[in-house]
Amino acid sequence: MRIKIYFLFFISLIFNDLSAQKPKNIIFLIGDGMGYNQMKVCEYYYQMQHIFSRWTNYWVSTYNADGFYNSDSTYNNFSYVRKRFTDSAPAATALATGYKAQDGVIGLNENFYRVKNLTEAAKQIGKKAGVVTSVPFCHATPAGFVAHTENRDNYHQIASQMFIESKIDVIIGCGHPDFDNDAKKFTDSSHFEYIYPSIWRELQKNNTELTDYLGKKRKIQSCDGDNIPDAWYFCQETSEFFDVAEGKKTYKRFFGIPKVYETLQLGRNPNKKSNSEVPPLSILAKSALNILSKNNSQGFFLMIEGGAIDWACHNGMKDRLIEEVKSFSETVETVVQWVEQNGGWEENLVIITADHETGYLTDISMNESVYNADSLKNFHILDVKNEGKNTISRMQFLQVHRLKSYVYNHTNQLVKLFVKGAGSEMFEKKLNEYSEMQLNFDKLRRSYYIDNTDIPKILFDFLK
Ligand SMILES: [Zn+2]
């Protein structure tokens, strides 16, 4: 009898493990600063629905190593989420490593110990890996998935780690030293904030020896495990990004940097309709998908960030916020199209979330006294109202920065997570664990929620 019980228990373990189909490819999309309302205002403005809106979805807490999220305080006190908010560096670290970190910290846990991230885990099991962003390639979110440093502003150190120490296959992002935010050549000298001159020159020559940020020449890594350094192919031409996205060209190891300074669109002159000179995020994402999947039976891990959603909210730019969320939404559509042509949802797992909300975006009718006075708060009390096509007059940002009154800051609100594809049921399993333990129930959203660190912990299981 006892043997029979052990046998059944053993079978259930195997079955349980087998049922969680492991995805061959994991595509992790992050809308920086993209809270619930940021997604909704874009839908209302275009009277559309994001392709992911009806996917299985969850609420996620985002606080950092010094923070916390309390459901009762959130429910009772409008200003609770105005404090204890994270910045993008520890949020990216949490999403990439499963560890909470201090503000400004990249790839180190709360005790400043180096912790493994998802691209490193993918490389360790022979998968390919890459990061793509619409802001500088070494900015907090992409850096969180590749680098390890105590200060997110150490852009040169992060760049050095990304190109010389990492084994990843694709890095695509902005930060071009020769072009401004209007995608025009700088008239004065180059702007080497995000990359330093020596490595910039060497990358364009596809060198396998690069100068690190301390000035030391070092051999770069192999990205295919044969211990022979693999040079980065350097791409800056828009036409070439389109060629790669259309599969006309492919490369083994790819560094793509569109000819624009800080971000693809948001930083352009207010009177300029768009930076049509540079490719959209969807094309950068498609380029990465094609390079990572080419001649690759092992699969890959790819992080794609819509980074300027956060910047639009920080600056209270309502029209540019909608533009950035739309660009992110179109990038998800491109990813879905790619998935459906490359193995489908049996082989691919797509995850969409935010690192935090920015600006406390609410409806014009909302304020502290209205919220606090309402003892039986409706689930949608903080939601922006749908006022029809092409109108943005009901949006307001209520998280004024403590120091700079013209700027808005992050909040500690829960954000959304959308999942689809192979292994996605593991998120439901995680949520059930919380509900069984009666933990992590959010009174305002009437729902259990998971923590941002839970996401990579599930993905690491797929990357074993
Ligand atoms: Zn921010």
Tab-separated table of C-alpha atoms and ligand atoms in Angstrom:
chain	number	residue	atom	x	y	z
A	1	MET	CA	0.000	0.000	0.000
A	2	ARG	CA	2.742	2.488	1.038
A	3	ILE	CA	4.727	1.676	-2.152
A	4	LYS	CA	1.558	2.357	-4.203
A	5	ILE	CA	1.163	5.819	-2.584
A	6	TYR	CA	4.844	6.689	-3.251
A	7	PHE	CA	4.446	5.467	-6.832
A	8	LEU	CA	1.310	7.623	-7.415
A	9	PHE	CA	2.970	10.618	-5.768
A	10	PHE	CA	6.041	10.149	-7.966
A	11	ILE	CA	3.878	9.876	-11.123
A	12	SER	CA	1.976	13.061	-10.175
A	13	LEU	CA	5.293	14.928	-9.821
A	14	ILE	CA	6.450	13.820	-13.274
A	15	PHE	CA	3.026	14.530	-14.755
A	16	ASN	CA	2.963	17.921	-13.138
A	17	ASP	CA	6.403	18.758	-14.523
A	18	LEU	CA	5.517	17.352	-17.968
A	19	SER	CA	2.217	19.294	-18.114
A	20	ALA	CA	4.049	22.598	-17.837
A	21	GLN	CA	5.121	22.638	-21.473
A	22	LYS	CA	8.417	24.492	-21.688
A	23	PRO	CA	8.470	27.264	-24.287
A	24	LYS	CA	11.238	27.081	-26.893
A	25	ASN	CA	11.201	30.875	-27.186
A	26	ILE	CA	10.374	33.422	-24.464
A	27	ILE	CA	9.498	36.970	-25.568
A	28	PHE	CA	9.260	39.393	-22.644
A	29	LEU	CA	7.797	42.835	-23.457
A	30	ILE	CA	8.010	45.685	-20.926
A	31	GLY	CA	6.170	49.004	-21.217
A	32	ASP	CA	8.254	51.291	-18.971
A	33	GLY	CA	5.855	53.296	-16.807
A	34	MET	CA	2.853	51.674	-18.537
A	35	GLY	CA	0.184	51.502	-15.872
A	36	TYR	CA	-3.386	50.287	-16.471
A	37	ASN	CA	-4.652	53.767	-17.464
A	38	GLN	CA	-1.761	54.341	-19.856
A	39	MET	CA	-2.934	51.281	-21.820
A	40	LYS	CA	-6.600	52.303	-21.659
A	41	VAL	CA	-6.228	55.923	-22.826
A	42	CYS	CA	-4.545	54.653	-25.981
A	43	GLU	CA	-7.432	52.250	-26.634
A	44	TYR	CA	-9.979	55.019	-26.091
A	45	TYR	CA	-8.082	57.541	-28.236
A	46	TYR	CA	-8.002	55.146	-31.203
A	47	GLN	CA	-11.237	53.360	-30.267
A	48	MET	CA	-9.272	50.081	-30.575
A	49	GLN	CA	-8.302	47.176	-28.395
A	50	HIS	CA	-4.694	46.096	-27.843
A	51	ILE	CA	-4.154	42.637	-29.320
A	52	PHE	CA	-3.272	41.447	-25.793
A	53	SER	CA	-6.173	43.027	-23.902
A	54	ARG	CA	-8.160	39.806	-23.710
A	55	TRP	CA	-5.206	37.561	-22.865
A	56	THR	CA	-4.978	35.907	-19.451
A	57	ASN	CA	-3.864	38.695	-17.123
A	58	TYR	CA	-2.882	39.378	-13.555
A	59	TRP	CA	-2.019	42.292	-11.255
A	60	VAL	CA	1.619	42.646	-10.191
A	61	SER	CA	3.338	44.489	-7.341
A	62	THR	CA	6.488	46.451	-8.281
A	63	TYR	CA	8.086	47.764	-5.087
A	64	ASN	CA	11.891	47.611	-4.575
A	65	ALA	CA	14.042	46.208	-1.750
A	66	ASP	CA	13.158	49.125	0.532
A	67	GLY	CA	9.506	49.163	-0.422
A	68	PHE	CA	6.276	47.331	0.219
A	69	TYR	CA	2.706	47.243	-1.088
A	70	ASN	CA	-0.209	47.339	1.353
A	71	SER	CA	-3.676	46.669	-0.028
A	72	ASP	CA	-5.654	48.285	2.827
A	73	SER	CA	-3.581	51.481	2.729
A	74	THR	CA	-4.024	51.644	-1.038
A	75	TYR	CA	-7.787	51.216	-0.659
A	76	ASN	CA	-8.187	53.792	2.109
A	77	ASN	CA	-5.612	56.397	1.229
A	78	PHE	CA	-5.286	57.958	-2.226
A	79	SER	CA	-1.745	59.084	-1.472
A	80	TYR	CA	-0.387	55.746	-0.246
A	81	VAL	CA	0.883	54.731	-3.705
A	82	ARG	CA	2.580	58.102	-4.092
A	83	LYS	CA	5.346	56.821	-1.815
A	84	ARG	CA	7.554	53.733	-1.744
A	85	PHE	CA	7.654	53.591	-5.542
A	86	THR	CA	10.510	51.875	-7.372
A	87	ASP	CA	12.771	53.258	-10.065
A	88	SER	CA	13.353	51.359	-13.277
A	89	ALA	CA	16.713	49.857	-12.255
A	90	PRO	CA	15.548	47.689	-9.301
A	91	ALA	CA	12.315	46.976	-11.167
A	92	ALA	CA	14.276	45.651	-14.152
A	93	THR	CA	16.533	43.718	-11.774
A	94	ALA	CA	13.474	42.148	-10.127
A	95	LEU	CA	11.944	41.236	-13.527
A	96	ALA	CA	15.244	39.850	-14.853
A	97	THR	CA	16.674	38.068	-11.783
A	98	GLY	CA	13.838	37.468	-9.308
A	99	TYR	CA	15.615	39.544	-6.656
A	100	LYS	CA	14.577	42.862	-5.124
A	101	ALA	CA	17.253	45.538	-5.284
A	102	GLN	CA	17.908	49.062	-4.056
A	103	ASP	CA	17.055	52.115	-6.100
A	104	GLY	CA	19.494	52.708	-8.979
A	105	VAL	CA	20.955	49.175	-8.746
A	106	ILE	CA	21.292	46.871	-11.760
A	107	GLY	CA	21.721	43.079	-11.501
A	108	LEU	CA	22.719	43.007	-7.811
A	109	ASN	CA	20.428	41.850	-5.004
A	110	GLU	CA	19.627	43.881	-1.899
A	111	ASN	CA	22.977	42.913	-0.393
A	112	PHE	CA	24.745	44.017	-3.562
A	113	TYR	CA	25.607	40.458	-4.553
A	114	ARG	CA	25.669	39.754	-8.275
A	115	VAL	CA	22.636	37.664	-9.286
A	116	LYS	CA	22.002	35.726	-12.488
A	117	ASN	CA	19.594	37.221	-15.041
A	118	LEU	CA	17.381	35.630	-17.679
A	119	THR	CA	19.727	36.236	-20.631
A	120	GLU	CA	22.570	34.547	-18.717
A	121	ALA	CA	20.294	31.607	-17.864
A	122	ALA	CA	19.254	31.278	-21.499
A	123	LYS	CA	22.857	31.323	-22.712
A	124	GLN	CA	23.857	28.724	-20.147
A	125	ILE	CA	21.515	26.175	-21.718
A	126	GLY	CA	22.535	26.945	-25.303
A	127	LYS	CA	19.676	29.280	-26.200
A	128	LYS	CA	20.260	32.648	-27.877
A	129	ALA	CA	19.417	35.897	-26.103
A	130	GLY	CA	18.912	39.563	-26.798
A	131	VAL	CA	17.557	42.914	-25.671
A	132	VAL	CA	15.764	45.593	-27.703
A	133	THR	CA	14.630	49.034	-26.540
A	134	SER	CA	13.311	52.341	-27.849
A	135	VAL	CA	15.572	54.266	-25.419
A	136	PRO	CA	19.411	54.042	-25.019
A	137	PHE	CA	20.671	50.433	-25.335
A	138	CYS	CA	22.390	50.614	-21.933
A	139	HIS	CA	19.459	52.265	-20.105
A	140	ALA	CA	18.041	50.738	-16.879
A	141	THR	CA	15.670	48.141	-18.337
A	142	PRO	CA	17.901	46.524	-21.002
A	143	ALA	CA	20.835	46.813	-18.580
A	144	GLY	CA	18.805	44.935	-15.940
A	145	PHE	CA	18.684	41.911	-18.256
A	146	VAL	CA	22.437	41.884	-19.063
A	147	ALA	CA	24.660	43.922	-16.694
A	148	HIS	CA	25.586	44.142	-13.019
A	149	THR	CA	26.456	47.497	-11.410
A	150	GLU	CA	25.507	49.430	-8.306
A	151	ASN	CA	24.650	52.552	-10.330
A	152	ARG	CA	22.347	52.618	-13.361
A	153	ASP	CA	24.042	55.823	-14.573
A	154	ASN	CA	27.341	54.013	-15.147
A	155	TYR	CA	26.431	53.829	-18.843
A	156	HIS	CA	30.024	53.266	-20.004
A	157	GLN	CA	30.550	50.415	-17.522
A	158	ILE	CA	27.205	48.890	-18.552
A	159	ALA	CA	28.085	49.215	-22.264
A	160	SER	CA	31.442	47.611	-21.560
A	161	GLN	CA	29.781	44.673	-19.787
A	162	MET	CA	27.178	44.282	-22.556
A	163	PHE	CA	29.687	44.149	-25.464
A	164	ILE	CA	32.749	42.563	-23.812
A	165	GLU	CA	31.574	40.374	-20.910
A	166	SER	CA	28.130	39.151	-21.969
A	167	LYS	CA	27.520	36.227	-24.316
A	168	ILE	CA	24.285	37.608	-25.713
A	169	ASP	CA	23.566	37.705	-29.445
A	170	VAL	CA	21.505	40.874	-30.004
A	171	ILE	CA	21.599	44.398	-28.565
A	172	ILE	CA	19.382	47.019	-30.219
A	173	GLY	CA	18.690	50.452	-28.807
A	174	CYS	CA	19.284	54.179	-29.084
A	175	GLY	CA	22.062	56.366	-27.676
A	176	HIS	CA	23.773	57.236	-30.986
A	177	PRO	CA	26.563	59.774	-30.248
A	178	ASP	CA	26.377	61.544	-33.624
A	179	PHE	CA	22.635	62.206	-34.051
A	180	ASP	CA	20.276	64.370	-31.969
A	181	ASN	CA	16.721	63.751	-30.817
A	182	ASP	CA	15.382	64.948	-34.178
A	183	ALA	CA	17.511	62.260	-35.874
A	184	LYS	CA	19.688	65.057	-37.296
A	185	LYS	CA	23.478	65.066	-37.142
A	186	PHE	CA	24.741	66.930	-34.093
A	187	THR	CA	26.233	70.208	-35.258
A	188	ASP	CA	28.756	70.318	-32.391
A	189	SER	CA	30.900	67.332	-31.360
A	190	SER	CA	29.644	63.804	-30.651
A	191	HIS	CA	27.689	63.061	-27.489
A	192	PHE	CA	29.315	60.081	-25.813
A	193	GLU	CA	26.989	59.823	-22.811
A	194	TYR	CA	25.787	56.296	-23.536
A	195	ILE	CA	28.900	54.863	-25.180
A	196	TYR	CA	32.558	55.840	-25.120
A	197	PRO	CA	34.697	56.777	-28.171
A	198	SER	CA	37.164	53.837	-28.216
A	199	ILE	CA	34.568	51.051	-28.170
A	200	TRP	CA	32.344	53.040	-30.581
A	201	ARG	CA	35.141	53.073	-33.176
A	202	GLU	CA	36.087	49.420	-32.557
A	203	LEU	CA	32.506	48.132	-32.846
A	204	GLN	CA	32.217	49.700	-36.288
A	205	LYS	CA	35.275	47.656	-37.339
A	206	ASN	CA	33.740	44.421	-35.984
A	207	ASN	CA	36.761	43.913	-33.731
A	208	THR	CA	36.878	40.893	-31.432
A	209	GLU	CA	39.085	42.854	-29.048
A	210	LEU	CA	37.404	45.877	-27.519
A	211	THR	CA	38.577	48.528	-25.067
A	212	ASP	CA	36.674	48.375	-21.796
A	213	TYR	CA	35.440	51.472	-19.959
A	214	LEU	CA	38.668	51.537	-17.914
A	215	GLY	CA	40.761	51.669	-21.103
A	216	LYS	CA	41.934	48.045	-21.086
A	217	LYS	CA	41.862	45.994	-24.303
A	218	ARG	CA	39.929	42.759	-23.797
A	219	LYS	CA	38.825	39.787	-25.879
A	220	ILE	CA	35.032	39.599	-26.269
A	221	GLN	CA	32.988	36.456	-25.646
A	222	SER	CA	31.834	33.675	-27.920
A	223	CYS	CA	28.062	33.765	-28.321
A	224	ASP	CA	27.753	30.194	-29.596
A	225	GLY	CA	29.725	28.335	-26.960
A	226	ASP	CA	32.779	27.454	-29.107
A	227	ASN	CA	35.060	29.765	-27.085
A	228	ILE	CA	35.974	31.690	-30.217
A	229	PRO	CA	35.122	35.391	-29.798
A	230	ASP	CA	32.202	36.448	-32.016
A	231	ALA	CA	32.354	39.995	-33.374
A	232	TRP	CA	29.339	42.275	-33.221
A	233	TYR	CA	27.858	43.233	-36.580
A	234	PHE	CA	27.288	47.014	-36.385
A	235	CYS	CA	24.046	48.357	-37.885
A	236	GLN	CA	22.841	51.975	-37.897
A	237	GLU	CA	21.154	52.353	-41.290
A	238	THR	CA	17.349	52.315	-41.274
A	239	SER	CA	17.229	50.469	-44.614
A	240	GLU	CA	19.357	47.685	-43.132
A	241	PHE	CA	17.063	47.279	-40.123
A	242	PHE	CA	14.185	46.808	-42.582
A	243	ASP	CA	16.235	44.264	-44.566
A	244	VAL	CA	16.921	42.260	-41.419
A	245	ALA	CA	13.283	42.557	-40.325
A	246	GLU	CA	12.159	41.257	-43.707
A	247	GLY	CA	14.649	38.402	-43.472
A	248	LYS	CA	16.672	39.618	-46.479
A	249	LYS	CA	19.808	39.774	-44.343
A	250	THR	CA	20.855	38.064	-41.142
A	251	TYR	CA	23.848	38.136	-38.836
A	252	LYS	CA	25.291	35.946	-36.089
A	253	ARG	CA	25.750	38.686	-33.516
A	254	PHE	CA	24.096	42.051	-33.959
A	255	PHE	CA	24.425	45.520	-32.427
A	256	GLY	CA	21.802	47.842	-33.842
A	257	ILE	CA	21.731	51.588	-33.018
A	258	PRO	CA	19.357	53.787	-35.038
A	259	LYS	CA	20.642	57.265	-35.891
A	260	VAL	CA	18.939	59.137	-33.073
A	261	TYR	CA	20.119	60.244	-29.652
A	262	GLU	CA	18.034	59.286	-26.609
A	263	THR	CA	14.871	57.717	-28.025
A	264	LEU	CA	13.189	56.932	-31.356
A	265	GLN	CA	10.440	59.549	-31.280
A	266	LEU	CA	9.618	61.212	-27.959
A	267	GLY	CA	12.550	63.645	-27.795
A	268	ARG	CA	11.887	65.210	-31.186
A	269	ASN	CA	11.013	68.865	-31.650
A	270	PRO	CA	7.340	69.485	-30.708
A	271	ASN	CA	6.640	70.747	-34.238
A	272	LYS	CA	8.130	67.739	-35.951
A	273	LYS	CA	5.423	65.293	-37.045
A	274	SER	CA	7.666	62.236	-36.539
A	275	ASN	CA	11.285	61.033	-36.806
A	276	SER	CA	10.526	59.151	-40.024
A	277	GLU	CA	14.282	58.767	-40.538
A	278	VAL	CA	14.496	55.985	-37.947
A	279	PRO	CA	12.772	52.567	-37.804
A	280	PRO	CA	9.881	51.994	-35.378
A	281	LEU	CA	10.231	49.706	-32.360
A	282	SER	CA	8.235	47.019	-34.211
A	283	ILE	CA	10.936	46.801	-36.903
A	284	LEU	CA	13.730	46.674	-34.310
A	285	ALA	CA	11.843	43.856	-32.555
A	286	LYS	CA	11.282	41.958	-35.812
A	287	SER	CA	15.002	42.283	-36.642
A	288	ALA	CA	15.897	40.713	-33.304
A	289	LEU	CA	13.340	37.906	-33.703
A	290	ASN	CA	14.723	36.998	-37.140
A	291	ILE	CA	18.364	37.020	-36.009
A	292	LEU	CA	17.704	35.047	-32.809
A	293	SER	CA	15.576	32.397	-34.535
A	294	LYS	CA	17.792	31.864	-37.580
A	295	ASN	CA	19.420	28.374	-37.645
A	296	ASN	CA	18.481	27.957	-34.011
A	297	SER	CA	16.842	24.749	-32.792
A	298	GLN	CA	17.499	25.586	-29.133
A	299	GLY	CA	15.317	28.672	-29.019
A	300	PHE	CA	15.892	32.086	-27.434
A	301	PHE	CA	15.029	34.648	-24.771
A	302	LEU	CA	14.264	38.212	-25.923
A	303	MET	CA	13.390	41.317	-23.888
A	304	ILE	CA	11.717	44.179	-25.761
A	305	GLU	CA	11.148	47.519	-23.998
A	306	GLY	CA	8.898	50.410	-24.886
A	307	GLY	CA	10.994	52.773	-22.793
A	308	ALA	CA	9.648	56.224	-23.650
A	309	ILE	CA	6.139	55.627	-22.255
A	310	ASP	CA	7.760	56.470	-18.930
A	311	TRP	CA	9.418	59.605	-20.331
A	312	ALA	CA	6.115	60.870	-21.760
A	313	CYS	CA	4.466	60.454	-18.335
A	314	HIS	CA	7.386	62.035	-16.463
A	315	ASN	CA	6.904	65.116	-18.660
A	316	GLY	CA	3.116	65.046	-18.676
A	317	MET	CA	3.082	64.718	-22.497
A	318	LYS	CA	-0.407	63.294	-23.110
A	319	ASP	CA	-0.221	63.129	-26.905
A	320	ARG	CA	3.232	61.570	-26.911
A	321	LEU	CA	2.140	59.097	-24.233
A	322	ILE	CA	-0.591	57.814	-26.541
A	323	GLU	CA	1.895	57.702	-29.422
A	324	GLU	CA	4.369	55.642	-27.374
A	325	VAL	CA	1.734	53.184	-26.125
A	326	LYS	CA	0.463	52.804	-29.694
A	327	SER	CA	3.995	52.051	-30.900
A	328	PHE	CA	4.347	49.468	-28.107
A	329	SER	CA	0.981	47.949	-29.029
A	330	GLU	CA	2.028	47.690	-32.692
A	331	THR	CA	5.236	45.998	-31.580
A	332	VAL	CA	3.195	43.372	-29.719
A	333	GLU	CA	1.138	42.850	-32.908
A	334	THR	CA	4.400	42.263	-34.815
A	335	VAL	CA	5.538	39.765	-32.175
A	336	VAL	CA	2.197	37.906	-32.311
A	337	GLN	CA	2.392	37.732	-36.101
A	338	TRP	CA	5.930	36.364	-35.831
A	339	VAL	CA	4.859	33.779	-33.234
A	340	GLU	CA	1.994	32.574	-35.399
A	341	GLN	CA	4.395	32.073	-38.312
A	342	ASN	CA	7.137	30.467	-36.191
A	343	GLY	CA	5.979	27.562	-34.111
A	344	GLY	CA	2.789	29.097	-32.798
A	345	TRP	CA	1.709	29.224	-29.119
A	346	GLU	CA	2.915	25.637	-28.537
A	347	GLU	CA	6.535	26.754	-28.896
A	348	ASN	CA	6.391	30.382	-27.835
A	349	LEU	CA	5.591	32.215	-24.594
A	350	VAL	CA	4.832	35.948	-24.745
A	351	ILE	CA	4.738	38.045	-21.574
A	352	ILE	CA	3.727	41.707	-21.401
A	353	THR	CA	4.061	43.842	-18.284
A	354	ALA	CA	5.336	47.142	-16.894
A	355	ASP	CA	8.150	47.886	-14.468
A	356	HIS	CA	5.945	50.438	-12.633
A	357	GLU	CA	3.293	53.115	-13.305
A	358	THR	CA	4.452	56.681	-13.970
A	359	GLY	CA	2.577	59.906	-13.222
A	360	TYR	CA	-0.508	58.627	-11.325
A	361	LEU	CA	-2.537	58.999	-14.490
A	362	THR	CA	-6.220	59.293	-13.601
A	363	ASP	CA	-9.488	60.740	-14.843
A	364	ILE	CA	-9.990	64.498	-14.550
A	365	SER	CA	-12.811	63.861	-12.062
A	366	MET	CA	-10.488	62.137	-9.589
A	367	ASN	CA	-8.707	63.725	-6.606
A	368	GLU	CA	-7.663	62.848	-3.068
A	369	SER	CA	-10.864	63.912	-1.314
A	370	VAL	CA	-13.171	62.258	-3.866
A	371	TYR	CA	-11.210	59.012	-3.500
A	372	ASN	CA	-10.829	59.028	0.258
A	373	ALA	CA	-14.463	59.983	0.812
A	374	ASP	CA	-15.737	56.982	-1.113
A	375	SER	CA	-15.984	54.181	1.467
A	376	LEU	CA	-17.330	51.583	-0.972
A	377	LYS	CA	-14.883	52.117	-3.765
A	378	ASN	CA	-15.808	50.783	-7.152
A	379	PHE	CA	-13.213	48.546	-8.817
A	380	HIS	CA	-12.834	51.134	-11.602
A	381	ILE	CA	-12.684	54.214	-9.363
A	382	LEU	CA	-9.224	55.256	-10.624
A	383	ASP	CA	-9.864	54.430	-14.283
A	384	VAL	CA	-9.748	57.107	-16.959
A	385	LYS	CA	-13.135	57.450	-18.656
A	386	ASN	CA	-13.649	56.623	-22.322
A	387	GLU	CA	-14.557	59.873	-24.020
A	388	GLY	CA	-14.355	58.693	-27.624
A	389	LYS	CA	-11.991	58.940	-30.547
A	390	ASN	CA	-9.052	61.401	-30.701
A	391	THR	CA	-9.773	63.114	-27.399
A	392	ILE	CA	-7.414	63.308	-24.449
A	393	SER	CA	-9.024	65.991	-22.305
A	394	ARG	CA	-9.962	63.731	-19.391
A	395	MET	CA	-6.382	62.658	-18.612
A	396	GLN	CA	-4.490	64.140	-15.659
A	397	PHE	CA	-1.249	63.240	-13.871
A	398	LEU	CA	-1.421	63.479	-10.082
A	399	GLN	CA	2.060	62.358	-8.996
A	400	VAL	CA	3.853	65.694	-9.032
A	401	HIS	CA	7.582	65.237	-8.454
A	402	ARG	CA	8.590	66.386	-4.954
A	403	LEU	CA	11.515	68.429	-6.214
A	404	LYS	CA	10.606	69.410	-9.766
A	405	SER	CA	7.014	70.656	-9.993
A	406	TYR	CA	6.973	70.421	-13.811
A	407	VAL	CA	7.722	66.722	-13.699
A	408	TYR	CA	5.706	63.711	-12.588
A	409	ASN	CA	7.098	60.664	-10.819
A	410	HIS	CA	6.488	56.925	-10.480
A	411	THR	CA	3.851	55.387	-8.228
A	412	ASN	CA	3.605	52.150	-6.292
A	413	GLN	CA	0.386	51.082	-7.999
A	414	LEU	CA	-0.103	47.493	-9.141
A	415	VAL	CA	0.510	47.021	-12.868
A	416	LYS	CA	-0.820	44.480	-15.336
A	417	LEU	CA	0.774	41.270	-16.622
A	418	PHE	CA	-0.545	39.599	-19.787
A	419	VAL	CA	0.591	36.083	-20.752
A	420	LYS	CA	-0.004	33.762	-23.681
A	421	GLY	CA	1.555	30.540	-24.953
A	422	ALA	CA	3.543	27.547	-23.779
A	423	GLY	CA	3.912	27.382	-20.009
A	424	SER	CA	1.619	30.351	-19.350
A	425	GLU	CA	-0.467	28.202	-16.973
A	426	MET	CA	2.387	28.420	-14.465
A	427	PHE	CA	1.336	32.004	-13.666
A	428	GLU	CA	-2.148	30.822	-12.729
A	429	LYS	CA	-0.506	28.198	-10.530
A	430	LYS	CA	1.467	30.944	-8.791
A	431	LEU	CA	-1.655	33.021	-8.226
A	432	ASN	CA	-3.437	29.986	-6.783
A	433	GLU	CA	-0.591	29.496	-4.349
A	434	TYR	CA	-1.148	33.024	-3.016
A	435	SER	CA	-4.909	32.571	-2.802
A	436	GLU	CA	-4.482	29.249	-0.974
A	437	MET	CA	-2.233	31.045	1.503
A	438	GLN	CA	-4.659	33.990	1.626
A	439	LEU	CA	-1.779	36.276	0.707
A	440	ASN	CA	-1.547	39.153	-1.768
A	441	PHE	CA	-5.249	40.011	-2.066
A	442	ASP	CA	-5.836	43.526	-3.393
A	443	LYS	CA	-8.952	45.137	-1.970
A	444	LEU	CA	-9.230	47.827	-4.650
A	445	ARG	CA	-8.811	45.493	-7.632
A	446	ARG	CA	-10.750	42.680	-5.907
A	447	SER	CA	-8.097	40.210	-6.938
A	448	TYR	CA	-5.035	38.310	-5.777
A	449	TYR	CA	-1.818	39.603	-7.310
A	450	ILE	CA	1.693	38.269	-7.831
A	451	ASP	CA	4.992	40.055	-7.258
A	452	ASN	CA	7.333	41.174	-10.066
A	453	THR	CA	10.005	38.750	-8.761
A	454	ASP	CA	7.614	35.821	-9.342
A	455	ILE	CA	7.744	36.332	-13.111
A	456	PRO	CA	11.453	35.440	-13.707
A	457	LYS	CA	11.268	32.668	-11.094
A	458	ILE	CA	8.735	30.925	-13.336
A	459	LEU	CA	10.857	31.631	-16.426
A	460	PHE	CA	14.047	30.306	-14.799
A	461	ASP	CA	12.243	26.971	-14.429
A	462	PHE	CA	11.832	26.959	-18.218
A	463	LEU	CA	15.508	27.827	-18.648
A	464	LYS	CA	16.857	24.943	-16.631
B	1	ZN	ZN	10.756	56.619	-14.929
